[in-house]
mmCIF file of C-alpha atoms and ligand atoms in Angstrom:
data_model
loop_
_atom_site.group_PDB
_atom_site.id
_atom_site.type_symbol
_atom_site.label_atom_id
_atom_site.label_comp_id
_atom_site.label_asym_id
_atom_site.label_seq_id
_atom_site.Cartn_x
_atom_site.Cartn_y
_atom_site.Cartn_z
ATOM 1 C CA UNK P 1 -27.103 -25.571 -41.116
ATOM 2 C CA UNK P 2 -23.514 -25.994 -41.388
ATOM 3 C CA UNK P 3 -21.205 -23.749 -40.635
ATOM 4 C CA UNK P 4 -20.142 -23.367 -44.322
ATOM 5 C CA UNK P 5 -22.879 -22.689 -45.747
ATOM 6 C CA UNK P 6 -24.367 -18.865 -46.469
ATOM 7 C CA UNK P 7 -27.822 -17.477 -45.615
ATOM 8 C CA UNK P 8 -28.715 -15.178 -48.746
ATOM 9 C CA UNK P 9 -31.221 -12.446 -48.399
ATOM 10 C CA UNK P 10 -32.969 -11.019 -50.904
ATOM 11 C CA UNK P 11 -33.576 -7.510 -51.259
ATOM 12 C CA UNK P 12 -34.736 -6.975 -54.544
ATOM 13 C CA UNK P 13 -38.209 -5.734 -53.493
ATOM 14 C CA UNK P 14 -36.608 -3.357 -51.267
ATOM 15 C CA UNK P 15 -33.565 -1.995 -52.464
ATOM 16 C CA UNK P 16 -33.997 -3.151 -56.240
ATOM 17 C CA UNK P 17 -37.597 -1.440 -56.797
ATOM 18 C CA UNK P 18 -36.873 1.823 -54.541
ATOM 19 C CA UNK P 19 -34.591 2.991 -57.317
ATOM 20 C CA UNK P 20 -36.682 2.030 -60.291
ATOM 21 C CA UNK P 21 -38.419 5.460 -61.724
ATOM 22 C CA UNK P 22 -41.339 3.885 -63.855
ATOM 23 C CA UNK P 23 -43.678 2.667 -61.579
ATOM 24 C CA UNK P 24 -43.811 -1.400 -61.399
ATOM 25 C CA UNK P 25 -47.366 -2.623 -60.561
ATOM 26 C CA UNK P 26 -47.895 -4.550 -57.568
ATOM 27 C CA UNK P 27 -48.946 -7.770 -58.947
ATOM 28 C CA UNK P 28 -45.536 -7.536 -61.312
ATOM 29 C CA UNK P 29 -43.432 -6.322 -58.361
ATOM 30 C CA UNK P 30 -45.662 -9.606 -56.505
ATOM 31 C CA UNK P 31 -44.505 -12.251 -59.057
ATOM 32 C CA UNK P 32 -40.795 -11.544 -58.987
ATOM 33 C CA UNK P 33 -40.892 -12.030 -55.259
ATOM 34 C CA UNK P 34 -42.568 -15.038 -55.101
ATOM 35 C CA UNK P 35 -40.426 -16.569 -58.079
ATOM 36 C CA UNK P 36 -37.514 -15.291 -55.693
ATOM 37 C CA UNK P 37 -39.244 -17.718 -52.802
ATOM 38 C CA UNK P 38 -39.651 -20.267 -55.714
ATOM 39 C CA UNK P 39 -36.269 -20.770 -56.204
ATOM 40 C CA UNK P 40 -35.580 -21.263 -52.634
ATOM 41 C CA UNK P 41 -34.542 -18.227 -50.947
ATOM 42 C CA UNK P 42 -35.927 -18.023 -47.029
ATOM 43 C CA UNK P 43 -34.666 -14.428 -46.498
ATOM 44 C CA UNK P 44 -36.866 -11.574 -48.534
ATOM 45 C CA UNK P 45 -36.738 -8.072 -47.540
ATOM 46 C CA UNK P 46 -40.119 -7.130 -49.727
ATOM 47 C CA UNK P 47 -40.357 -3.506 -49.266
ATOM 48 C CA UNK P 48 -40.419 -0.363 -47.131
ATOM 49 C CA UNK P 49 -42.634 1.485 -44.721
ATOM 50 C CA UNK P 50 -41.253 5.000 -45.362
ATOM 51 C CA UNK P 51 -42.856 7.838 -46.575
ATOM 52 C CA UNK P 52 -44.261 7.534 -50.135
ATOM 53 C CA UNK P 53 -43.221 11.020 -50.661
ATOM 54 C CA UNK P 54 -39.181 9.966 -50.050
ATOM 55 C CA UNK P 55 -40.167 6.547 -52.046
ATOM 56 C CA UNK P 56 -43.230 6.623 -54.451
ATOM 57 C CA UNK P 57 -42.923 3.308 -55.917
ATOM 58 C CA UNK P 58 -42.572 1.608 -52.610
ATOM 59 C CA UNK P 59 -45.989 2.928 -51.426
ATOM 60 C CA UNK P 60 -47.724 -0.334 -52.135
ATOM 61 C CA UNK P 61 -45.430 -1.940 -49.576
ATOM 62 C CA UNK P 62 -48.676 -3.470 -47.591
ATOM 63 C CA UNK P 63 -50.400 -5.213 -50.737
ATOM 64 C CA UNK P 64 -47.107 -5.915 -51.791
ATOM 65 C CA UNK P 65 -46.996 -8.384 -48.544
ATOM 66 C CA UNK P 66 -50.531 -9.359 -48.880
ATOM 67 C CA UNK P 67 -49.529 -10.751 -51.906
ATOM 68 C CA UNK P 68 -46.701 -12.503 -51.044
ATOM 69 C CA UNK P 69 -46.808 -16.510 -51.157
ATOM 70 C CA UNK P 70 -44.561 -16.610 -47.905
ATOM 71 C CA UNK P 71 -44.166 -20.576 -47.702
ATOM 72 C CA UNK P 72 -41.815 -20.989 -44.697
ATOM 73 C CA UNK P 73 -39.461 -18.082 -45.737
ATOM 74 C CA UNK P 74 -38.993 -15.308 -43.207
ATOM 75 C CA UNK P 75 -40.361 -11.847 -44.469
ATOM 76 C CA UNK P 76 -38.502 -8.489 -43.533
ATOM 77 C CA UNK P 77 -39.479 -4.814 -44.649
ATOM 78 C CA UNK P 78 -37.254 -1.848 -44.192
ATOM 79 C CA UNK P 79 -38.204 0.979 -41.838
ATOM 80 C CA UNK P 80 -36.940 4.594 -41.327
ATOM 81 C CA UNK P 81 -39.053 5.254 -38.050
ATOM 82 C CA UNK P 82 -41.235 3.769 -35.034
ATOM 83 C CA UNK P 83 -44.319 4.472 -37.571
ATOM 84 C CA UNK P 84 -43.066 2.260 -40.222
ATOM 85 C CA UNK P 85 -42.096 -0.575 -37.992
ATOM 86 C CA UNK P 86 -45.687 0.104 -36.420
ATOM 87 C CA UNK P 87 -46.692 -0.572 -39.887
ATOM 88 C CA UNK P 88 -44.695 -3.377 -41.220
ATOM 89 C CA UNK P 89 -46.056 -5.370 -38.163
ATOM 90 C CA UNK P 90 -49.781 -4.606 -39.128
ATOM 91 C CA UNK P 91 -48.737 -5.706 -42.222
ATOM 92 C CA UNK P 92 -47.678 -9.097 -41.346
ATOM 93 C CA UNK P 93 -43.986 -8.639 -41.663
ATOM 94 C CA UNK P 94 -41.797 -11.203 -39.397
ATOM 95 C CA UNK P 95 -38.717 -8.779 -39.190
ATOM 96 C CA UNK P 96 -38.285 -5.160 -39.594
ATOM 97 C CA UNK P 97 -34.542 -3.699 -40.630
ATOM 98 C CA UNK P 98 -34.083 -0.312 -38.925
ATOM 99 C CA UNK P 99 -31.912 2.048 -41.120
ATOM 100 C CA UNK P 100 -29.326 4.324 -39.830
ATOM 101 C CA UNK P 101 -26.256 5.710 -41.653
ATOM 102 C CA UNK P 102 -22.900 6.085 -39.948
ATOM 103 C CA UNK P 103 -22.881 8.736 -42.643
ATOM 104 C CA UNK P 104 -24.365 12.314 -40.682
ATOM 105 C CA UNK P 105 -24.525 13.766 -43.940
ATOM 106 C CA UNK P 106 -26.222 10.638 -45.328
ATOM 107 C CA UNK P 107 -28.252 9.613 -42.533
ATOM 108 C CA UNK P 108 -29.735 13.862 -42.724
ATOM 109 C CA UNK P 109 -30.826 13.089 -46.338
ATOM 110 C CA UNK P 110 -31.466 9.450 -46.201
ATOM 111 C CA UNK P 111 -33.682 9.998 -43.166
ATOM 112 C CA UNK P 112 -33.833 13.443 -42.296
ATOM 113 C CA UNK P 113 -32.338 12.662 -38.936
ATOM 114 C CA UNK P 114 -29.142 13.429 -36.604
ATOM 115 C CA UNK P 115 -27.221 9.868 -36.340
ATOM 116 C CA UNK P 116 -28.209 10.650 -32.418
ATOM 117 C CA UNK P 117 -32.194 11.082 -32.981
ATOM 118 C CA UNK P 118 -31.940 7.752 -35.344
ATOM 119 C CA UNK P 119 -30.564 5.998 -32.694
ATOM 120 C CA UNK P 120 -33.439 7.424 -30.375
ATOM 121 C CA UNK P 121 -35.592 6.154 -32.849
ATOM 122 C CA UNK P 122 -34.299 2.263 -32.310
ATOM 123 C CA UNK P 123 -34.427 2.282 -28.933
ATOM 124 C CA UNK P 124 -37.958 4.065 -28.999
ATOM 125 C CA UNK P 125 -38.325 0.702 -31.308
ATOM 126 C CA UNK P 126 -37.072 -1.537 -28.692
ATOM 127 C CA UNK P 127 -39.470 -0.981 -26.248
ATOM 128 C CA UNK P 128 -42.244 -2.416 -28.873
ATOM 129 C CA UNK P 129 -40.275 -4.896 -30.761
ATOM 130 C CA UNK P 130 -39.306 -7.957 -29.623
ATOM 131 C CA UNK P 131 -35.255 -6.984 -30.594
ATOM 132 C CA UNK P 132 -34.841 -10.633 -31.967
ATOM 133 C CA UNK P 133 -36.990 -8.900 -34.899
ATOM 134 C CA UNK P 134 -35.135 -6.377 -35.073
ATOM 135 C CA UNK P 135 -32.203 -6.112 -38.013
ATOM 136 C CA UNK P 136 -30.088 -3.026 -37.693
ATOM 137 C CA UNK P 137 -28.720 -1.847 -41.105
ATOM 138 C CA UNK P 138 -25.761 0.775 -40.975
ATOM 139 C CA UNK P 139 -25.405 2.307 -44.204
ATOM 140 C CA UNK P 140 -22.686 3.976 -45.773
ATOM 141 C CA UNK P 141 -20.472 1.887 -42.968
ATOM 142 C CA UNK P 142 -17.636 1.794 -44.965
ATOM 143 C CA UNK P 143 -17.670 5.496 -46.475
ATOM 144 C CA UNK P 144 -19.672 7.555 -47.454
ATOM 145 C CA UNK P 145 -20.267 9.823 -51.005
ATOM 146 C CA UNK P 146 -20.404 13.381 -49.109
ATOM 147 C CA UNK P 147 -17.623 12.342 -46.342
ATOM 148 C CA UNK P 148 -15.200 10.248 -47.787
ATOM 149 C CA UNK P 149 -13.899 6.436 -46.779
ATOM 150 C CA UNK P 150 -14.072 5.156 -43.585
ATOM 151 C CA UNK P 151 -11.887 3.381 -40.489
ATOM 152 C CA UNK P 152 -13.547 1.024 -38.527
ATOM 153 C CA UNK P 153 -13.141 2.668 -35.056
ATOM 154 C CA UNK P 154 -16.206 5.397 -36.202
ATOM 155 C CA UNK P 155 -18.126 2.043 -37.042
ATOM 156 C CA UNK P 156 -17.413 0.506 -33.898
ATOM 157 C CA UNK P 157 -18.350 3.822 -31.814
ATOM 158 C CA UNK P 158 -21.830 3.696 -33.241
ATOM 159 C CA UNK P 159 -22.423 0.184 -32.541
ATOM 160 C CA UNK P 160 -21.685 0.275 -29.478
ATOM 161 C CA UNK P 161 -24.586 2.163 -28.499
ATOM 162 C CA UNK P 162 -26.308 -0.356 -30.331
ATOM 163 C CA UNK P 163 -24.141 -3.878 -28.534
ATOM 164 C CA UNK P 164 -26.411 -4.225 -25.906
ATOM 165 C CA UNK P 165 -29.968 -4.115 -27.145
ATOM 166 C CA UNK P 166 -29.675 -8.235 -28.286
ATOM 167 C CA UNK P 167 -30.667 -7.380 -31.980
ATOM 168 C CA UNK P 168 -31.194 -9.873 -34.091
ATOM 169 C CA UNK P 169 -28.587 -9.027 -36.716
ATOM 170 C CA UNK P 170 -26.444 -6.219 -37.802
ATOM 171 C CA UNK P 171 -25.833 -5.367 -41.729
ATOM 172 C CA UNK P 172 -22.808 -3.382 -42.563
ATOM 173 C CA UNK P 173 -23.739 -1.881 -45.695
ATOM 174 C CA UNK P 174 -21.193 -0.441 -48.109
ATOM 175 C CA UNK P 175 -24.360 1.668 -50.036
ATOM 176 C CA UNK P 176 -22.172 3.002 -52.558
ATOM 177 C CA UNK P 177 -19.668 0.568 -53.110
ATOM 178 C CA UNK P 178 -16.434 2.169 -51.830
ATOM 179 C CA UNK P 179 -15.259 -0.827 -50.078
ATOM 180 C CA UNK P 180 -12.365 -2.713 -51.007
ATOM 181 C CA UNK P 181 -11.417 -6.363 -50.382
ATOM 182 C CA UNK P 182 -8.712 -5.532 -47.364
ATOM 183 C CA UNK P 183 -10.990 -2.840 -45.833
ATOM 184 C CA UNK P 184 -13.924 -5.533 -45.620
ATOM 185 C CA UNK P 185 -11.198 -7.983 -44.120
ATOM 186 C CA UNK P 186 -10.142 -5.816 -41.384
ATOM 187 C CA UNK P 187 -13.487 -4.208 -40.099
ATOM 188 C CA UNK P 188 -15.258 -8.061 -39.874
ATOM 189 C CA UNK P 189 -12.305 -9.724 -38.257
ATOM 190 C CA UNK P 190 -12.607 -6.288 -35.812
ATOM 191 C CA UNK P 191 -15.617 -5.797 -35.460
ATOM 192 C CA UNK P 192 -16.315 -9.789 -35.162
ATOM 193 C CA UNK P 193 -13.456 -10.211 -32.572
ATOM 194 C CA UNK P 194 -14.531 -7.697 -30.228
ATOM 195 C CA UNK P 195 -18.373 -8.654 -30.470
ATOM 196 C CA UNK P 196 -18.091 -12.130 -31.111
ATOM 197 C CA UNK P 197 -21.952 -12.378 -29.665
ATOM 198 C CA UNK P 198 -23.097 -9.875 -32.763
ATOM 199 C CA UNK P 199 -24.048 -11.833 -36.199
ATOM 200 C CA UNK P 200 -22.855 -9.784 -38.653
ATOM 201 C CA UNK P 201 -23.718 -9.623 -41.896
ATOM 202 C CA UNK P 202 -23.067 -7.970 -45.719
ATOM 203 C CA UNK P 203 -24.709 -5.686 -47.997
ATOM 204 C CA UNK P 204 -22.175 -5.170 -50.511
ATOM 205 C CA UNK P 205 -23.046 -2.966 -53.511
ATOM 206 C CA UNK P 206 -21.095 -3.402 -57.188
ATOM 207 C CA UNK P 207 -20.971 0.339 -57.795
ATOM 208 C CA UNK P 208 -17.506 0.065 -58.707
ATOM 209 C CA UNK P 209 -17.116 -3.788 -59.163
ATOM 210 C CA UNK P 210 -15.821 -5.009 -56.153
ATOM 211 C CA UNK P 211 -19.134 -6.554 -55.298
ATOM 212 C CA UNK P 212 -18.022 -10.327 -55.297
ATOM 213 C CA UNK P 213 -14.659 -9.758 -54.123
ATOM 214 C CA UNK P 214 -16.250 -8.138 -50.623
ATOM 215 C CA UNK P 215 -18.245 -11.200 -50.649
ATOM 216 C CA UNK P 216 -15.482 -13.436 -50.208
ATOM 217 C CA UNK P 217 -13.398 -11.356 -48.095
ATOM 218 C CA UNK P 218 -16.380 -11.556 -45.673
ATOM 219 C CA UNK P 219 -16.629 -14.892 -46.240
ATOM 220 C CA UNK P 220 -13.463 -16.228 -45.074
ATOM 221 C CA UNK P 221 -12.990 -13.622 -42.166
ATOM 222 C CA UNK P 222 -16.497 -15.622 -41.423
ATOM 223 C CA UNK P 223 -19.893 -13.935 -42.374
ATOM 224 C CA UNK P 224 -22.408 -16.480 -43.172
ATOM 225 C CA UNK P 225 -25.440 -13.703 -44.413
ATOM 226 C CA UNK P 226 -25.384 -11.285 -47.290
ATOM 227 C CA UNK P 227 -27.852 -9.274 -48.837
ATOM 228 C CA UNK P 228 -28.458 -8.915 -52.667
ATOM 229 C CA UNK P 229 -30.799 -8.320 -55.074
ATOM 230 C CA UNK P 230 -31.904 -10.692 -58.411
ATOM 231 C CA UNK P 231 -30.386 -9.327 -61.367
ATOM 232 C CA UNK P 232 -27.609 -6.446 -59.823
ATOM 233 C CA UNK P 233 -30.317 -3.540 -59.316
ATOM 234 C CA UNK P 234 -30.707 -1.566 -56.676
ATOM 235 C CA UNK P 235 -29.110 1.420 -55.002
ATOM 236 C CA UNK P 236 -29.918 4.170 -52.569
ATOM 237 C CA UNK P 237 -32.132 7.294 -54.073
ATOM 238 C CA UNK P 238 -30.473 9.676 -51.307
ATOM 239 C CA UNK P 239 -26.757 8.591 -52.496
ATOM 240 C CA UNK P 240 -24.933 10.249 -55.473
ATOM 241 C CA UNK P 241 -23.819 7.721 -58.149
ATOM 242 C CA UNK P 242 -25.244 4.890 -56.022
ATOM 243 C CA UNK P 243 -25.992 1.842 -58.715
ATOM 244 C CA UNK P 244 -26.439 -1.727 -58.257
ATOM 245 C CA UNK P 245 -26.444 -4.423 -55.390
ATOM 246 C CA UNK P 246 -23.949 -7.475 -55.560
ATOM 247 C CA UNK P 247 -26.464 -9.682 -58.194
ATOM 248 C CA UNK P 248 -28.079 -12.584 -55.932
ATOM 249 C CA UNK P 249 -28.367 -14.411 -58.958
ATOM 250 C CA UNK P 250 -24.189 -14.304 -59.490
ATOM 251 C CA UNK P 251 -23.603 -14.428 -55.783
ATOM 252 C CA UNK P 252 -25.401 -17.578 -55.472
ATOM 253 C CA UNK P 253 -23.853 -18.444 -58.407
ATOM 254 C CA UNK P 254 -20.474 -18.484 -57.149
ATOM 255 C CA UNK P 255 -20.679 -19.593 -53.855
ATOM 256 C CA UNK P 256 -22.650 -23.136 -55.259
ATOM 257 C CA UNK P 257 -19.693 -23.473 -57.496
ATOM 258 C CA UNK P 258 -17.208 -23.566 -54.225
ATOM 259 C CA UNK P 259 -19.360 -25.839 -52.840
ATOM 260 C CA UNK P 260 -21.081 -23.203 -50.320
ATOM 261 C CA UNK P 261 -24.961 -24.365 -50.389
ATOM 262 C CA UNK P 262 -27.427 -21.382 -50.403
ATOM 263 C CA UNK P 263 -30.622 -23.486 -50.636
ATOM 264 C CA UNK P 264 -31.092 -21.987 -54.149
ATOM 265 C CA UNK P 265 -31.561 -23.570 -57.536
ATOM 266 C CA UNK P 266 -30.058 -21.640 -60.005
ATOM 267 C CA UNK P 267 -31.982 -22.244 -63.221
ATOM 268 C CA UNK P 268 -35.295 -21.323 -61.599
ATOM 269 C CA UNK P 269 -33.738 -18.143 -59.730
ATOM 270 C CA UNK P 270 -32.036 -17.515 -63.739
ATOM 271 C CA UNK P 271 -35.438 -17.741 -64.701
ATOM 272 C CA UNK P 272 -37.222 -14.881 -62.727
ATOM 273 C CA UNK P 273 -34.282 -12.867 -63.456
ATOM 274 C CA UNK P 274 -34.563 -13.151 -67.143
ATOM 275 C CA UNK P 275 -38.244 -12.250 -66.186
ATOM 276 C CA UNK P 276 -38.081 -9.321 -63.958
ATOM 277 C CA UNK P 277 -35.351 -8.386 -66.836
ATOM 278 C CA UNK P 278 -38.729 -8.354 -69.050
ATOM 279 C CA UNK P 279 -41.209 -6.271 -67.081
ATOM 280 C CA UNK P 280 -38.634 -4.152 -66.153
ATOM 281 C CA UNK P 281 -37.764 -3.058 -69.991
ATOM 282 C CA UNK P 282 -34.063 -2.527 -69.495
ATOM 283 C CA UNK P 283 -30.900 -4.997 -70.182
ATOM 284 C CA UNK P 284 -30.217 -5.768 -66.053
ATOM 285 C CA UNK P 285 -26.362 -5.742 -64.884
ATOM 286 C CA UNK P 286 -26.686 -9.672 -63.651
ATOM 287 C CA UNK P 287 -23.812 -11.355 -65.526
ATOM 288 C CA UNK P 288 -24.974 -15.051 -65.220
ATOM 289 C CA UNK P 289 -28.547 -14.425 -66.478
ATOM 290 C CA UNK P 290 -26.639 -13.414 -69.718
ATOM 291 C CA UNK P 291 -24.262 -16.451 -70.346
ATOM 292 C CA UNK P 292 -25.995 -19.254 -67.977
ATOM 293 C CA UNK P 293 -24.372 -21.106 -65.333
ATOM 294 C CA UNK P 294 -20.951 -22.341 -65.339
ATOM 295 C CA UNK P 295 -22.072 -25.922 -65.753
ATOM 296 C CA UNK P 296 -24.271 -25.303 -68.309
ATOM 297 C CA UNK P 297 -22.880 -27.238 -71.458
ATOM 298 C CA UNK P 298 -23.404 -25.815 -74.864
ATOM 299 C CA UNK P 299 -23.569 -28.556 -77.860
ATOM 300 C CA UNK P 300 -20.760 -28.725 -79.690
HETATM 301 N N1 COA O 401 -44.427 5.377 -43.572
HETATM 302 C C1 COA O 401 -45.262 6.128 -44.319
HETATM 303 N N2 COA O 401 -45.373 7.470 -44.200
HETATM 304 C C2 COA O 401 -44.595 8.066 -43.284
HETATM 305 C C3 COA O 401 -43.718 7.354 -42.469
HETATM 306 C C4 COA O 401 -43.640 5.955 -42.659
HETATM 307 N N3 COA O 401 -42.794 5.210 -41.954
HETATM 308 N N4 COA O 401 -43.090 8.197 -41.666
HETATM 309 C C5 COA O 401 -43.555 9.423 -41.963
HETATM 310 N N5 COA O 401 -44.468 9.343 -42.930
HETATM 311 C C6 COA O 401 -45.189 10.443 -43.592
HETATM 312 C C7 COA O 401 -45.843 11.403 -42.665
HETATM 313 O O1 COA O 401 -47.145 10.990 -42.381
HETATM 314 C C8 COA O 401 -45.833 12.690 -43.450
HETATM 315 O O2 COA O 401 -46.851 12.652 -44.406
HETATM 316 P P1 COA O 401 -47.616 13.992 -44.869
HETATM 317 O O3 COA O 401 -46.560 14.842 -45.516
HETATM 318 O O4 COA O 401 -48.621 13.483 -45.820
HETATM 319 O O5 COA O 401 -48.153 14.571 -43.598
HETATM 320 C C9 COA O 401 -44.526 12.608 -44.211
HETATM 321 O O6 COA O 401 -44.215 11.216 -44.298
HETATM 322 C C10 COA O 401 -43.404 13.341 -43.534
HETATM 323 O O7 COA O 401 -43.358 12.933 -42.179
HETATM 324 P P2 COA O 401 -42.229 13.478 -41.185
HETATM 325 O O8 COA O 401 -42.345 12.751 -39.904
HETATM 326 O O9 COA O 401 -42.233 14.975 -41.159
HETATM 327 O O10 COA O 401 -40.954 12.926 -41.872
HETATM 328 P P3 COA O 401 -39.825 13.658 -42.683
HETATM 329 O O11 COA O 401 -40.319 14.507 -43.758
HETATM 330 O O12 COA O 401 -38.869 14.211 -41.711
HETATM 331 O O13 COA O 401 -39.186 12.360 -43.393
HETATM 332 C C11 COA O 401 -38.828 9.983 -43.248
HETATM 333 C C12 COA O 401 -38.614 11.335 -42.622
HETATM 334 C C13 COA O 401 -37.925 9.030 -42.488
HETATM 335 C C14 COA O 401 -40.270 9.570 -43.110
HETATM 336 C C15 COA O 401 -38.460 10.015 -44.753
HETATM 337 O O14 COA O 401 -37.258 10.701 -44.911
HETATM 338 C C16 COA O 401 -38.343 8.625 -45.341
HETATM 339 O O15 COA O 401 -39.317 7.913 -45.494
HETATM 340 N N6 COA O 401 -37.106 8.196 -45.679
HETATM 341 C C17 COA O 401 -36.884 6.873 -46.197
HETATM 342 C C18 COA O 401 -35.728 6.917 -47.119
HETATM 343 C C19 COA O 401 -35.462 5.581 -47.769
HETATM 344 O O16 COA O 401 -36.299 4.705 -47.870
HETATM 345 N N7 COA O 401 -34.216 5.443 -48.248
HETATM 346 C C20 COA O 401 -33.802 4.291 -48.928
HETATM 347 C C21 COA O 401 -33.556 3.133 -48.034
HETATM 348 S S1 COA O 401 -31.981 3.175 -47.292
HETATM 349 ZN ZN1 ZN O 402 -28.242 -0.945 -50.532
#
């Protein structure tokens, strides 16, 4: 792929559905995905193996996969803990995203876990996983709701116990969208200078609308992979005031527009959102799902 181009992953089943309260059935929760895949997207995070006491309506996560029409796209499922990766692989999942806060506070309630014992935890990991299947999320990397914003040397210290292991990816996740456009700048061109073997990449969250604006400050100091989620939902259930991913559905959106390919077709992606927007009941935060794409001509 060329070097322009941006690698979206979808996290809708994951992050989206965690913080929905009415439960979603699995076959619903199973047709969004796949019209996800439909419309081109090779990247879904589907679900979670984590307790279904921390996340009840993720507790189908392994007939969620059974269900999922994978085509060639590569399938990823979020775990807290050796069990859950032990899980996701009996469920058939390709990748597994370990998640640890840089947060202490956050990780505690997120995971109920020192930052130390979650690190413990990934290399415990290591030693079963192939690493190359192994994504490494760091939430609340650029502050944190209890603790306040961030720099990026407390970032750095945590990955470096992390630099070695050959990991497949790291996510810097801003989980409650505190980052700004200039903090984004200067922890990727750091953090990308000084571990220029790392790939990097974004989960940006629109809690405060600076969603799309982290996007392209990533962009052009270089990231190539982002998470989001169709429609703008999502958000952390052990974060105060967390709210919505950055909208896949707009992300894609705009990069197509500059002439970044994502692999996506936007009316059929447009389509499941306007869907999901359906079984989910509510009016959805995604802002081109309301007023179609820019290209879309209206008769006169
Ligand atoms: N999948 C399913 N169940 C799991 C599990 C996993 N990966 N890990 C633990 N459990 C179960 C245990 O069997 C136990 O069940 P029981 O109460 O019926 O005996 C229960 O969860 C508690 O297990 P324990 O090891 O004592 O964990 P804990 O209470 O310290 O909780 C986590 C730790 C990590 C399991 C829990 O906090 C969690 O799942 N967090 C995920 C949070 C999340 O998804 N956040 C959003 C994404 S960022
Ligand atoms: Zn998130």
């Amino acid at each position: 792929m060329p070097d322009l181009d941006v690698v979206l992953t979808d996290v809708t089943g994951r992050d989206g559905f965690q913080m929905e309260k009415e439960w979603i059935p699995t076959d619903r929760k199973a047709e969004v995905l796949n019209g996800i895949l439909a419309s081109g997207v090779k990247r879904l995070e589907a679900t979670s193996f984590v307790s279904p006491k921390a996340v009840p309506q993720l507790k189908d996560a392994k007939e969620v996969l059974a269900r999922i029409d994978r085509q060639d796209a590569e399938i990823i499922a979020l775990v807290p803990n050796l069990r859950g990766a032990e899980f996701a692989r009996e469920a058939g999942a390709d990748k597994i995203n370990f998640v640890l806060s840089i947060s202490e506070t956050h990780n505690r309630k997120n995971v109920r876990r020192s930052v130390d014992e979650s690190l413990e935890q990934l290399r415990d990991i290591t030693e079963v996983f192939p690493p190359d299947q192994i994504i490494l999320s760091l939430g609340t990397t650029f502050g944190c709701p209890f603790e306040g914003l961030y720099a990026v040397d407390k970032v750095h210290a945590v990955i470096g116990n992390v630099a070695d292991m050959g990991l497949s990816q790291i996510t810097l996740c801003d989980t409650t969208g505190m980052a700004n456009p200039k903090q984004v700048t200067e922890f990727v061109r750091r953090l990308s200078a000084d571990l220029p073997e790392q790939r990097f990449a974004l989960h940006l969250h629109n809690t405060r609308g600076m969603g799309l604006a982290n996007a392209i400050a990533g962009y052009q100091e270089g990231i190539r992979h982002f998470d989001a989620a169709l429609g703008g939902i999502g958000g952390c259930p052990f974060a105060p005031g967390a709210s919505g991913n950055v909208t896949l559905d707009d992300v894609a959106h705009m990069f197509e527009l500059m002439g970044v390919k994502t692999g996506i077709d936007m009316e059929s992606l447009i389509g499941t959102a306007r869907r999901m927007q359906e079984i989910l009941g509510y009016e959805l935060p995604g802002q081109v799902m309301k007023a179609g794409t820019a290209k879309t001509l209206h008769p006169v």
